[in-house]
Amino acid sequence: MHDRFALHYDPEAFNIAGQKLLGRQSAGVGLLRALAQEGTQGELGCFTADRRHADACLAALRDDGYAGELAWVASSRPQDLKRFGCLYHPGADIERLAWQRLRLDDRDYSLCGVVHSVANHEMMNTVTGLLTAPVRGWDAIVCTSRVVRDSMRLLLEQQAAYLRTRLGATRFELPQLPMIPLGVHCDELRFSDQERFDARARLGIGLDDVAVLSLGRLSVHAKSHPQQLFAALERAEKGGRRVHLVLCGWFAGEAIETAFHEAAAALCPSVNLIVLDGRDAQHKRDAWACADIFTSLADNLQETFGLTPLEAMAAGLPCVVSDWNGYRDTVRDGVDGYRIATVMPAPGAGQDLAQRYEDGVDSFEMYCGHASQAVALDGAGLAQAYGSLIRDPHLRRTMGDNARLRARQEFDWRAVLARYRTLFEELAERRRADPSLNPPLPQHAPDRLDPFRLFASYATRALGPSSLVELKPEASLALVRQYRELGINRFAAASMPTLEEFGVIFGAIGPRPMQVEELSDTLGPCDRPTLLRGLAWLCKMDLLRITER
């Protein structure tokens, strides 16, 4: 394997001190620890402008047991990277490093970045900028999941089409886009029976109770909307067992915290809510140790992989997750847990959301929040999955054991680091590659796409003109009004139908399943993108079902 490479060391990217939870910093720290624990595999370089940063990098490696040496490569002397063969950058923005390399022989070394999300404008600009940057086919940007690679490819195709039309460009060279997951340190997520007993005692969880854990950022905009989590746990058949929902994370502010508690009280009054500060190491360890089931219902555009399900699998917990983003690359449905089907509007229902973000009307957080309001899970399937695991301890153990084995074989940092080293060797062998790209003409600004087009592969299926919809028996405008006024939903009124328009929709849908296109024709001048988002929101509220032909 390739035994030399250099790290482009940015202290912020390899440090979780003061960070709120997870993210690319956790991935950077995990990589450093994996390198330290791997032992001496050759020469490791540290490419940075400040020698003190190289010293800090070495100190961090030493803290984790690294016994080798670290060579400082000053950023003013990129030519010294030739002996390392590859420079690893902890982000997707390798174009500035490619420009720096241009004054050298660009066959001297490869560049390898990693993309965690392409949802914000900065990252969209970074991706589309690759087409005009001097990157080569022996460079790479690692995609942590298939869906983020799909989004990157669409951005690249749209930008290439624009450049062909505007400038007559006919030749493009891109880096490789291999898929390598993030990793976890599996050995650190094993808990003894005594640790489990003590953690449950501290949190007031009985021996026969069932604890469902959700760990990560607690946000209605930027992680996962909690409505269907709360509602499904309430509806789940529990077989007489007492259920605790452990939320371990941090709130973005008091208003978000209040909204979560308000929604939990309204939607799952029979479930005991336990909130732990995920920034506290002991609280986080207690959360993992006490849990019987892990759940993460990501429905957000900026989520592309998700470390917490991997951590849960390493901890031996069955996972109930949304069939969304990289979760479908990690959790095997019916084996390690359950992946719950998702739906969102078909491409064409969100160009106005992209424009609001572009115009500064919405922040990035609100752009993600508006889009996520139109992403729904199969509520009945979610409740059934929770109920099956809550009632059956044998099923929990079987799925948990499957998950632990898969995490160790596929996602432990030792396995992930080996894949990186193999990639570096492959890049060295591709120094003469020259790929081309011939995309169709663009219809929109290539880096400001309708989010439901850009992220079309995230959902299980699309809600489009040919979809059949019908109201559930319990659906009513009173419930629509109640749910719209919940703090977790109120913010998105600008991107949803008005209450009056929801009334028209309710009046138009008959007693049989109705095709969305027919519904749209019935409603006349109703804005179709808003209608599609409204129908998806009704699904999210479990007031509408989508039926197959």
Coordinates of C-alpha atoms in Angstrom, one line a residue:
M1 CA 0.0 0.0 0.0
H2 CA 1.0 3.6 -0.4
D3 CA 3.0 4.3 2.7
R4 CA 3.6 8.1 2.3
F5 CA 1.2 11.0 2.2
A6 CA 0.9 14.5 3.8
L7 CA -1.9 16.1 5.7
H8 CA -2.9 19.7 4.9
Y9 CA -3.2 20.7 8.5
D10 CA -5.8 23.2 9.5
P11 CA -6.1 23.3 13.3
E12 CA -9.8 24.0 13.1
A13 CA -10.5 21.0 11.0
F14 CA -8.7 18.6 13.3
N15 CA -10.0 19.8 16.7
I16 CA -13.3 19.2 18.4
A17 CA -12.5 21.4 21.5
G18 CA -15.4 23.8 21.8
Q19 CA -17.3 22.3 19.0
K20 CA -21.0 21.6 19.5
L21 CA -21.2 18.1 18.1
L22 CA -19.8 15.9 15.4
G23 CA -19.3 17.3 11.8
R24 CA -16.2 17.5 9.8
Q25 CA -14.1 18.2 12.9
S26 CA -15.0 14.9 14.3
A27 CA -14.0 13.2 11.1
G28 CA -10.7 15.0 11.2
V29 CA -10.0 14.0 14.7
G30 CA -11.0 10.4 13.9
L31 CA -8.5 10.3 11.1
L32 CA -5.7 11.6 13.3
R33 CA -6.5 9.0 15.9
A34 CA -6.6 6.2 13.3
L35 CA -3.2 7.3 12.0
A36 CA -1.8 7.3 15.5
Q37 CA -3.2 3.9 16.4
E38 CA -2.2 2.3 13.1
G39 CA 1.5 2.6 14.0
T40 CA 4.4 3.6 11.7
Q41 CA 3.4 2.9 8.1
G42 CA 6.0 5.1 6.4
E43 CA 6.6 8.8 6.4
L44 CA 3.8 11.3 7.3
G45 CA 4.0 14.9 6.3
C46 CA 2.3 18.0 7.6
F47 CA 1.7 20.8 5.1
T48 CA 1.0 24.1 6.9
A49 CA 2.2 27.7 6.9
D50 CA 3.1 27.7 10.6
R51 CA 5.6 25.4 12.1
R52 CA 3.6 25.7 15.4
H53 CA 0.7 24.0 13.7
A54 CA 2.9 21.1 12.7
D55 CA 4.0 20.8 16.3
A56 CA 0.4 20.8 17.4
C57 CA -0.4 18.1 14.9
L58 CA 2.4 16.0 16.2
A59 CA 1.3 16.6 19.8
A60 CA -2.2 15.4 18.9
L61 CA -0.8 12.3 17.3
R62 CA 1.4 11.6 20.3
D63 CA -1.5 11.9 22.7
D64 CA -3.1 9.0 20.8
G65 CA 0.0 6.9 20.9
Y66 CA 1.8 7.8 17.6
A67 CA 5.4 6.7 17.7
G68 CA 6.5 7.8 14.3
E69 CA 7.9 11.1 13.0
L70 CA 6.1 13.9 11.3
A71 CA 7.8 16.0 8.6
W72 CA 6.8 19.7 8.4
V73 CA 6.3 20.9 4.8
A74 CA 6.0 24.6 4.7
S75 CA 3.1 25.8 2.5
S76 CA 5.5 28.2 0.8
R77 CA 7.4 25.1 -0.6
P78 CA 4.8 22.8 -2.2
Q79 CA 7.6 21.3 -4.3
D80 CA 8.6 19.4 -1.1
L81 CA 5.4 17.4 -1.4
K82 CA 6.8 15.4 -4.3
R83 CA 8.3 12.8 -1.9
F84 CA 4.9 12.2 -0.3
G85 CA 3.0 11.6 -3.5
C86 CA -0.4 12.8 -2.1
L87 CA -1.7 15.7 -0.1
Y88 CA -4.8 15.0 1.9
H89 CA -7.0 18.1 2.5
P90 CA -9.9 17.9 5.0
G91 CA -12.4 19.5 2.7
A92 CA -13.6 19.7 -0.9
D93 CA -11.9 23.0 -1.7
I94 CA -8.8 21.6 -3.4
E95 CA -8.9 24.1 -6.3
R96 CA -6.7 26.6 -4.5
L97 CA -4.1 23.8 -3.8
A98 CA -4.3 22.9 -7.5
W99 CA -3.6 26.5 -8.5
Q100 CA -0.7 26.5 -6.1
R101 CA 0.6 23.3 -7.7
L102 CA 0.3 24.7 -11.2
R103 CA 3.6 26.4 -11.1
L104 CA 5.2 23.0 -10.5
D105 CA 5.1 19.8 -12.5
D106 CA 1.5 18.8 -11.6
R107 CA 2.6 15.1 -11.9
D108 CA 4.6 15.5 -8.8
Y109 CA 1.8 14.7 -6.4
S110 CA -1.9 14.1 -6.2
L111 CA -4.5 16.1 -4.2
C112 CA -7.2 14.3 -2.2
G113 CA -10.1 16.2 -0.6
V114 CA -13.3 15.0 1.0
V115 CA -16.8 16.4 0.7
H116 CA -19.2 16.3 3.6
S117 CA -22.1 18.4 2.1
V118 CA -22.8 20.4 -1.0
A119 CA -26.0 22.1 0.3
N120 CA -24.7 25.6 1.0
H121 CA -23.6 28.2 -1.6
E122 CA -20.0 28.1 -0.6
M123 CA -19.8 24.4 -1.3
M124 CA -21.8 24.7 -4.5
N125 CA -19.3 27.3 -5.7
T126 CA -16.4 25.1 -4.7
V127 CA -17.8 22.1 -6.7
T128 CA -18.6 24.1 -9.8
G129 CA -15.2 25.9 -9.6
L130 CA -13.5 22.5 -10.1
L131 CA -14.3 22.8 -13.9
T132 CA -12.0 25.8 -14.3
A133 CA -9.4 24.9 -11.7
P134 CA -6.3 23.0 -12.8
V135 CA -7.2 19.8 -11.1
R136 CA -6.2 16.6 -12.8
G137 CA -7.5 13.1 -13.2
W138 CA -5.0 11.8 -10.6
D139 CA -6.6 14.0 -8.0
A140 CA -9.6 12.9 -6.0
I141 CA -12.5 14.3 -3.8
V142 CA -13.8 11.5 -1.6
C143 CA -17.5 11.3 -1.4
T144 CA -18.8 9.9 1.9
S145 CA -22.0 8.6 0.3
R146 CA -23.7 7.9 -3.0
V147 CA -26.1 10.8 -2.6
V148 CA -23.5 13.5 -2.1
R149 CA -21.7 12.1 -5.2
D150 CA -25.0 12.3 -7.1
S151 CA -25.4 16.0 -6.1
M152 CA -21.7 16.8 -7.0
R153 CA -22.2 15.2 -10.4
L154 CA -25.3 17.2 -11.1
L155 CA -23.6 20.5 -10.2
L156 CA -20.6 19.6 -12.4
E157 CA -22.8 18.7 -15.3
Q158 CA -24.8 21.9 -15.1
Q159 CA -21.7 24.1 -14.8
A160 CA -20.0 22.2 -17.7
A161 CA -23.1 22.8 -19.9
Y162 CA -23.1 26.5 -19.1
L163 CA -19.4 26.8 -20.0
R164 CA -19.9 24.9 -23.2
T165 CA -22.7 27.3 -24.2
R166 CA -21.2 30.5 -23.0
L167 CA -17.5 29.9 -23.8
G168 CA -17.5 27.0 -26.3
A169 CA -15.6 24.9 -23.8
T170 CA -15.2 21.4 -25.1
R171 CA -12.6 19.7 -22.8
F172 CA -12.9 19.3 -19.1
E173 CA -10.7 17.4 -16.6
L174 CA -12.0 16.4 -13.2
P175 CA -10.7 14.7 -10.1
Q176 CA -11.8 11.2 -9.3
L177 CA -14.9 10.9 -7.1
P178 CA -14.4 7.7 -5.1
M179 CA -16.8 6.7 -2.3
I180 CA -15.2 6.1 1.1
P181 CA -17.3 6.4 4.3
L182 CA -16.4 8.1 7.4
G183 CA -15.1 5.9 10.2
V184 CA -15.7 5.2 13.9
H185 CA -13.5 3.8 16.6
C186 CA -15.5 0.7 17.4
D187 CA -13.6 -0.4 20.5
E188 CA -14.6 2.8 22.3
L189 CA -18.3 2.1 21.9
R190 CA -18.5 -1.2 23.9
F191 CA -20.1 -1.0 27.3
S192 CA -20.2 -3.6 30.1
D193 CA -23.3 -4.7 31.7
Q194 CA -22.3 -2.7 34.8
E195 CA -21.9 0.5 32.8
R196 CA -25.3 -0.1 31.3
F197 CA -26.9 -0.7 34.7
D198 CA -25.3 2.4 36.2
A199 CA -26.2 4.6 33.3
R200 CA -29.8 3.5 33.4
A201 CA -30.0 3.9 37.2
R202 CA -28.7 7.5 36.9
L203 CA -31.3 8.3 34.3
G204 CA -34.2 6.5 36.0
I205 CA -34.7 3.9 33.4
G206 CA -36.0 0.6 34.7
L207 CA -34.5 -2.8 33.8
D208 CA -37.6 -3.7 31.8
D209 CA -38.0 -0.3 30.3
V210 CA -37.0 0.5 26.7
A211 CA -34.8 3.5 26.0
V212 CA -34.8 5.0 22.5
L213 CA -31.8 7.2 21.8
S214 CA -31.5 10.1 19.3
L215 CA -28.1 11.7 19.4
G216 CA -26.9 14.8 17.5
R217 CA -27.9 18.4 16.9
L218 CA -31.3 19.2 18.2
S219 CA -32.7 21.4 15.5
V220 CA -35.8 21.6 13.4
H221 CA -33.9 23.2 10.5
A222 CA -30.5 21.6 10.3
K223 CA -30.6 17.9 11.3
S224 CA -34.0 16.1 11.6
H225 CA -37.5 17.4 12.2
P226 CA -38.8 15.8 15.4
Q227 CA -42.6 15.6 14.6
Q228 CA -42.7 12.1 13.1
L229 CA -40.3 10.8 15.8
F230 CA -42.6 11.9 18.6
A231 CA -45.8 10.9 16.9
A232 CA -44.6 7.4 15.9
L233 CA -43.3 6.6 19.3
E234 CA -46.6 7.6 20.8
R235 CA -48.5 5.4 18.3
A236 CA -46.2 2.4 18.5
E237 CA -47.6 -0.8 20.0
K238 CA -45.4 -1.1 23.1
G239 CA -46.7 -4.3 24.7
G240 CA -47.1 -2.6 28.0
R241 CA -43.4 -1.5 28.3
R242 CA -42.5 1.9 29.5
V243 CA -40.6 3.8 26.9
H244 CA -38.0 6.6 27.4
L245 CA -36.9 8.9 24.6
V246 CA -33.3 10.1 25.2
L247 CA -32.4 13.2 23.3
C248 CA -28.6 13.8 23.6
G249 CA -27.3 16.8 21.9
W250 CA -27.5 20.6 22.1
F251 CA -30.2 23.2 21.2
A252 CA -29.4 26.1 18.9
G253 CA -31.2 28.4 21.4
E254 CA -34.0 28.7 23.9
A255 CA -36.7 29.0 21.3
I256 CA -35.7 25.7 19.7
E257 CA -35.5 24.0 23.1
T258 CA -39.0 25.3 24.0
A259 CA -40.3 24.1 20.6
F260 CA -39.0 20.6 21.2
H261 CA -40.5 20.3 24.6
E262 CA -43.8 21.8 23.4
A263 CA -44.0 19.3 20.5
A264 CA -43.0 16.3 22.7
A265 CA -45.7 17.2 25.2
A266 CA -48.3 17.5 22.5
L267 CA -47.3 14.5 20.3
C268 CA -45.9 11.8 22.7
P269 CA -47.3 12.5 26.2
S270 CA -47.0 8.8 27.2
V271 CA -43.2 8.7 26.4
N272 CA -40.8 9.9 29.1
L273 CA -38.5 12.5 27.6
I274 CA -34.9 12.7 28.9
V275 CA -32.7 15.5 27.5
L276 CA -28.9 15.2 27.9
D277 CA -26.2 17.7 27.0
G278 CA -24.2 16.0 24.2
R279 CA -21.3 18.3 24.8
D280 CA -20.7 16.7 28.2
A281 CA -18.6 13.6 27.8
Q282 CA -20.3 11.7 30.7
H283 CA -23.8 12.5 29.5
K284 CA -22.9 11.3 26.0
R285 CA -21.4 8.1 27.3
D286 CA -24.5 7.5 29.5
A287 CA -26.7 8.0 26.5
W288 CA -24.9 5.3 24.5
A289 CA -24.7 3.0 27.5
C290 CA -28.4 3.2 28.5
A291 CA -29.9 2.8 25.1
D292 CA -31.8 -0.2 23.7
I293 CA -32.7 1.3 20.3
F294 CA -31.0 4.1 18.3
T295 CA -33.0 6.4 15.9
S296 CA -32.0 9.2 13.5
L297 CA -34.7 10.5 11.1
A298 CA -32.6 12.8 9.1
D299 CA -34.6 14.8 6.5
N300 CA -32.2 17.6 5.9
L301 CA -30.4 18.6 2.7
Q302 CA -27.1 19.3 4.4
E303 CA -27.0 15.8 5.9
T304 CA -25.1 13.5 3.5
F305 CA -23.6 10.6 5.6
G306 CA -24.3 10.6 9.4
L307 CA -21.8 9.4 11.9
T308 CA -24.2 8.7 14.7
P309 CA -25.8 5.6 13.1
L310 CA -22.3 4.1 12.7
E311 CA -21.6 4.8 16.4
A312 CA -24.9 3.2 17.3
M313 CA -24.0 0.1 15.2
A314 CA -20.6 -0.1 16.9
A315 CA -22.4 0.1 20.2
G316 CA -24.5 -2.9 19.2
L317 CA -27.8 -1.0 18.9
P318 CA -30.5 -1.7 16.3
C319 CA -31.1 1.4 14.3
V320 CA -34.3 3.0 13.0
V321 CA -33.3 5.6 10.5
S322 CA -34.8 7.5 7.6
D323 CA -34.1 6.1 4.1
W324 CA -32.2 9.2 3.3
N325 CA -28.7 10.3 2.4
G326 CA -25.8 8.0 3.4
Y327 CA -28.0 6.1 5.8
R328 CA -28.8 3.7 3.0
D329 CA -25.1 3.0 2.6
T330 CA -24.7 2.0 6.2
V331 CA -27.9 0.6 7.8
R332 CA -29.2 -2.5 6.1
D333 CA -33.0 -2.6 6.3
G334 CA -34.3 -5.6 8.2
V335 CA -30.7 -6.6 9.2
D336 CA -29.1 -3.9 11.3
G337 CA -32.4 -2.2 12.0
Y338 CA -35.0 -0.5 9.8
R339 CA -34.8 2.2 7.1
I340 CA -38.1 4.1 6.8
A341 CA -39.1 5.2 3.4
T342 CA -39.1 8.9 2.6
V343 CA -40.8 11.1 0.0
M344 CA -40.2 14.6 -1.2
P345 CA -41.5 16.7 -4.2
A346 CA -40.2 15.9 -7.6
P347 CA -37.7 18.3 -9.3
G348 CA -39.4 21.6 -10.1
A349 CA -41.0 22.3 -6.8
G350 CA -38.2 24.3 -5.2
Q351 CA -36.6 26.7 -7.6
D352 CA -38.2 29.6 -5.6
L353 CA -36.6 28.2 -2.5
A354 CA -33.2 28.3 -4.2
Q355 CA -33.9 31.9 -5.3
R356 CA -34.9 33.0 -1.8
Y357 CA -31.6 31.7 -0.5
E358 CA -29.7 33.3 -3.4
D359 CA -31.5 36.7 -2.7
G360 CA -30.7 36.6 1.0
V361 CA -34.4 36.3 2.0
D362 CA -33.6 33.0 3.7
S363 CA -30.4 32.1 5.5
F364 CA -28.8 28.7 4.7
E365 CA -30.5 27.3 7.8
M366 CA -33.9 28.5 6.7
Y367 CA -33.3 27.3 3.2
C368 CA -32.7 23.8 4.6
G369 CA -35.6 24.2 7.0
H370 CA -38.1 25.1 4.3
A371 CA -37.0 22.2 2.1
S372 CA -37.1 19.7 5.0
Q373 CA -40.7 20.6 5.8
A374 CA -41.5 19.0 2.4
V375 CA -39.7 15.7 3.3
A376 CA -41.9 13.1 4.9
L377 CA -41.4 9.6 6.3
D378 CA -43.8 6.7 6.2
G379 CA -45.4 7.3 9.5
A380 CA -47.1 4.0 9.8
G381 CA -43.9 2.1 8.9
L382 CA -42.0 4.1 11.4
A383 CA -44.4 3.3 14.2
Q384 CA -44.4 -0.3 13.3
A385 CA -40.6 -0.4 13.3
Y386 CA -40.4 1.2 16.8
G387 CA -43.1 -1.2 18.1
S388 CA -41.4 -4.3 16.8
L389 CA -38.2 -3.4 18.5
I390 CA -39.8 -2.2 21.7
R391 CA -41.8 -5.4 22.2
D392 CA -39.1 -7.9 21.2
P393 CA -35.8 -7.9 23.1
H394 CA -34.5 -10.9 21.0
L395 CA -35.0 -8.9 17.8
R396 CA -33.1 -6.0 19.4
R397 CA -30.2 -8.3 20.3
T398 CA -30.1 -9.9 16.9
M399 CA -30.1 -6.7 14.9
G400 CA -27.7 -5.1 17.4
D401 CA -25.2 -7.9 17.0
N402 CA -25.5 -7.7 13.2
A403 CA -24.9 -3.9 13.4
R404 CA -21.8 -4.3 15.6
L405 CA -20.3 -6.8 13.3
R406 CA -20.9 -4.7 10.2
A407 CA -19.5 -1.6 11.9
R408 CA -16.3 -3.4 12.8
Q409 CA -15.8 -4.9 9.4
E410 CA -16.8 -2.0 7.2
F411 CA -16.6 1.3 9.1
D412 CA -14.0 0.9 11.8
W413 CA -11.3 3.5 11.2
R414 CA -8.7 0.8 10.5
A415 CA -10.8 -0.4 7.5
V416 CA -11.5 3.1 6.3
L417 CA -7.8 4.2 6.5
A418 CA -6.8 1.1 4.5
R419 CA -9.2 2.2 1.8
Y420 CA -7.6 5.7 1.8
R421 CA -4.2 4.2 1.4
T422 CA -5.4 2.0 -1.5
L423 CA -6.9 5.2 -3.1
F424 CA -3.6 7.0 -2.8
E425 CA -1.9 4.1 -4.6
E426 CA -4.6 4.2 -7.3
L427 CA -4.1 7.9 -7.8
A428 CA -0.4 7.4 -8.2
E429 CA -1.2 4.9 -11.0
R430 CA -3.6 7.4 -12.7
R431 CA -1.1 10.1 -13.4
R432 CA -1.8 10.0 -17.1
A433 CA -5.6 9.8 -16.9
D434 CA -7.6 12.3 -19.0
P435 CA -11.4 12.0 -18.4
S436 CA -14.0 14.1 -20.4
L437 CA -17.5 15.3 -19.6
N438 CA -20.3 16.0 -22.1
P439 CA -23.5 17.1 -20.2
P440 CA -26.8 18.5 -21.5
L441 CA -27.5 22.2 -21.7
P442 CA -28.5 23.8 -18.4
Q443 CA -32.0 25.1 -17.6
H444 CA -31.0 27.1 -14.5
A445 CA -28.0 28.6 -13.0
P446 CA -25.8 25.6 -12.6
D447 CA -24.9 26.2 -8.9
R448 CA -28.3 27.4 -7.7
L449 CA -30.6 24.5 -8.4
D450 CA -34.0 23.6 -7.2
P451 CA -33.2 21.6 -4.0
F452 CA -35.6 18.9 -4.9
R453 CA -33.7 18.4 -8.2
L454 CA -30.3 18.7 -6.7
F455 CA -31.1 16.3 -3.9
A456 CA -33.6 14.1 -5.9
S457 CA -31.8 10.9 -5.0
Y458 CA -32.1 11.4 -1.3
A459 CA -35.7 10.3 -1.0
T460 CA -37.2 6.9 -1.6
R461 CA -39.6 8.2 -4.2
A462 CA -40.8 11.5 -5.6
L463 CA -44.2 13.1 -5.1
G464 CA -45.0 14.3 -8.7
P465 CA -48.0 14.9 -11.0
S466 CA -48.7 11.2 -11.5
S467 CA -48.7 10.4 -7.7
L468 CA -51.9 9.3 -6.1
V469 CA -52.9 10.9 -2.8
E470 CA -55.7 10.5 -0.4
L471 CA -56.5 12.0 3.0
K472 CA -56.3 9.8 6.0
P473 CA -59.5 9.2 8.0
E474 CA -58.3 11.3 10.9
A475 CA -57.3 14.3 8.7
S476 CA -58.9 17.6 9.4
L477 CA -58.3 21.3 9.0
A478 CA -58.3 21.6 12.8
L479 CA -55.2 19.3 12.9
V480 CA -53.6 21.3 10.1
R481 CA -54.1 24.5 12.1
Q482 CA -52.8 22.9 15.3
Y483 CA -49.7 21.5 13.6
R484 CA -49.0 24.7 11.7
E485 CA -48.9 26.6 15.0
L486 CA -46.4 24.3 16.7
G487 CA -43.0 26.0 17.1
I488 CA -41.3 23.3 15.1
N489 CA -43.4 24.1 12.1
R490 CA -44.4 27.7 12.3
F491 CA -41.2 29.1 10.8
A492 CA -42.0 27.5 7.4
A493 CA -45.4 29.2 6.7
A494 CA -43.8 31.2 3.9
S495 CA -43.0 28.2 1.8
M496 CA -46.3 26.3 2.4
P497 CA -49.9 26.8 1.3
T498 CA -52.0 29.1 3.4
L499 CA -54.7 27.7 5.7
E500 CA -57.3 28.8 3.2
E501 CA -55.4 26.9 0.4
F502 CA -55.2 23.8 2.6
G503 CA -59.0 24.1 2.9
V504 CA -59.3 24.2 -0.9
I505 CA -57.0 21.1 -1.1
F506 CA -59.2 19.3 1.5
G507 CA -62.3 20.2 -0.5
A508 CA -60.8 19.0 -3.8
I509 CA -59.6 15.6 -2.7
G510 CA -62.5 13.2 -3.0
P511 CA -63.2 9.9 -1.2
R512 CA -60.9 8.0 -3.6
P513 CA -57.2 8.3 -4.3
M514 CA -56.6 11.3 -6.6
Q515 CA -53.8 12.0 -9.0
V516 CA -51.8 15.1 -8.1
E517 CA -52.1 16.3 -11.7
E518 CA -55.9 16.0 -11.5
L519 CA -55.9 17.8 -8.2
S520 CA -53.8 20.6 -9.6
D521 CA -56.2 21.0 -12.5
T522 CA -59.1 21.1 -10.1
L523 CA -57.5 23.8 -8.0
G524 CA -57.0 26.0 -11.0
P525 CA -54.5 28.8 -10.4
C526 CA -53.0 27.3 -7.3
D527 CA -49.2 27.5 -7.4
R528 CA -48.0 23.9 -8.3
P529 CA -44.6 24.0 -6.4
T530 CA -46.4 25.2 -3.3
L531 CA -49.1 22.5 -3.8
L532 CA -46.5 19.8 -4.0
R533 CA -44.7 21.0 -0.9
G534 CA -48.1 21.3 0.9
L535 CA -49.0 17.7 0.0
A536 CA -45.6 16.5 1.2
W537 CA -46.1 18.4 4.4
L538 CA -49.5 16.8 5.0
C539 CA -47.6 13.4 4.6
K540 CA -45.1 14.6 7.1
M541 CA -48.0 15.4 9.5
D542 CA -49.5 11.9 8.8
L543 CA -52.6 13.5 7.4
L544 CA -52.2 12.3 3.8
R545 CA -51.0 9.1 2.3
I546 CA -49.4 8.4 -1.1
T547 CA -50.7 5.3 -2.7
E548 CA -49.1 3.3 -5.5
R549 CA -51.0 2.6 -8.7

